[in-house]
XYZ file of C-alpha atoms in Angstrom:
90
model
C -29.924 -50.295 28.984
C -27.287 -51.619 32.363
C -23.751 -51.606 32.036
C -20.916 -51.569 34.900
C -17.791 -49.897 34.440
C -14.832 -49.887 36.125
C -13.019 -46.953 36.066
C -9.477 -45.466 37.882
C -8.685 -41.871 38.776
C -5.432 -40.498 39.058
C -4.227 -37.387 40.190
C -4.029 -35.378 43.289
C -7.335 -37.273 44.475
C -6.085 -38.779 47.783
C -7.419 -35.654 51.079
C -9.618 -34.203 48.824
C -13.019 -36.213 50.029
C -13.421 -37.964 46.277
C -14.290 -40.715 47.793
C -17.328 -39.236 49.955
C -17.924 -37.377 46.701
C -18.113 -39.974 44.546
C -21.015 -42.278 46.656
C -22.637 -39.132 47.053
C -22.925 -38.034 42.837
C -23.606 -42.073 42.252
C -26.243 -41.701 44.577
C -27.770 -39.006 43.201
C -27.935 -40.538 40.094
C -28.958 -44.363 40.856
C -25.571 -45.641 40.217
C -24.686 -48.816 42.277
C -21.310 -49.778 43.088
C -18.065 -48.782 45.409
C -15.084 -46.633 45.189
C -11.039 -46.931 46.913
C -8.312 -45.188 47.863
C -5.654 -47.599 45.700
C -1.821 -47.511 47.001
C -0.647 -46.012 44.325
C -2.023 -42.919 45.243
C -5.154 -43.367 42.072
C -9.172 -43.891 43.261
C -10.784 -46.885 41.563
C -14.741 -47.609 41.728
C -16.892 -50.272 39.979
C -20.181 -48.123 39.092
C -23.427 -50.575 37.561
C -26.375 -48.047 35.563
C -27.747 -46.677 32.754
C -25.552 -45.584 30.243
C -26.565 -41.536 30.494
C -26.345 -41.573 34.199
C -22.476 -43.277 33.694
C -21.946 -40.556 30.793
C -22.768 -37.871 33.534
C -20.783 -39.592 36.666
C -17.170 -40.184 34.175
C -17.927 -36.520 33.717
C -18.209 -35.873 36.950
C -14.834 -37.553 38.015
C -12.916 -36.058 35.126
C -13.426 -33.026 37.369
C -13.639 -34.399 40.911
C -14.471 -32.389 44.165
C -13.179 -29.266 44.647
C -9.273 -29.590 46.121
C -9.271 -32.634 44.012
C -6.424 -32.284 40.366
C -7.755 -35.541 38.176
C -4.442 -35.575 35.373
C -6.554 -38.708 33.996
C -9.787 -41.054 34.078
C -9.668 -44.316 32.179
C -12.424 -46.656 32.380
C -13.344 -50.141 30.758
C -16.599 -52.244 30.790
C -16.864 -54.904 33.299
C -19.057 -57.938 33.423
C -22.073 -56.972 34.476
C -22.561 -57.025 38.458
C -25.515 -56.022 40.610
C -25.055 -53.348 43.848
C -26.535 -52.540 46.842
C -26.064 -48.758 47.140
C -22.836 -47.007 46.195
C -19.774 -47.976 48.975
C -17.017 -46.485 50.031
C -14.089 -49.269 50.493
C -11.109 -48.564 52.496
């Protein structure tokens, strides 16, 4: 079953290649959506995929790339959306 979730990640997540790494992980898992930095210092994502792929992706979000320090990850189900790949938004 395909789901769409909204994710917000806080911590040291800017300037550590979080967006690029998230795109790579999402593409490997067959997840569509987007990722962007927020002015408040968080990373925000929208992700659509199979439940198992989203679970694995959320696990990665809790760690992030090597130089990230993730303090919190919050997520919620969102209205279903279709995406063409996984984009880094600016």
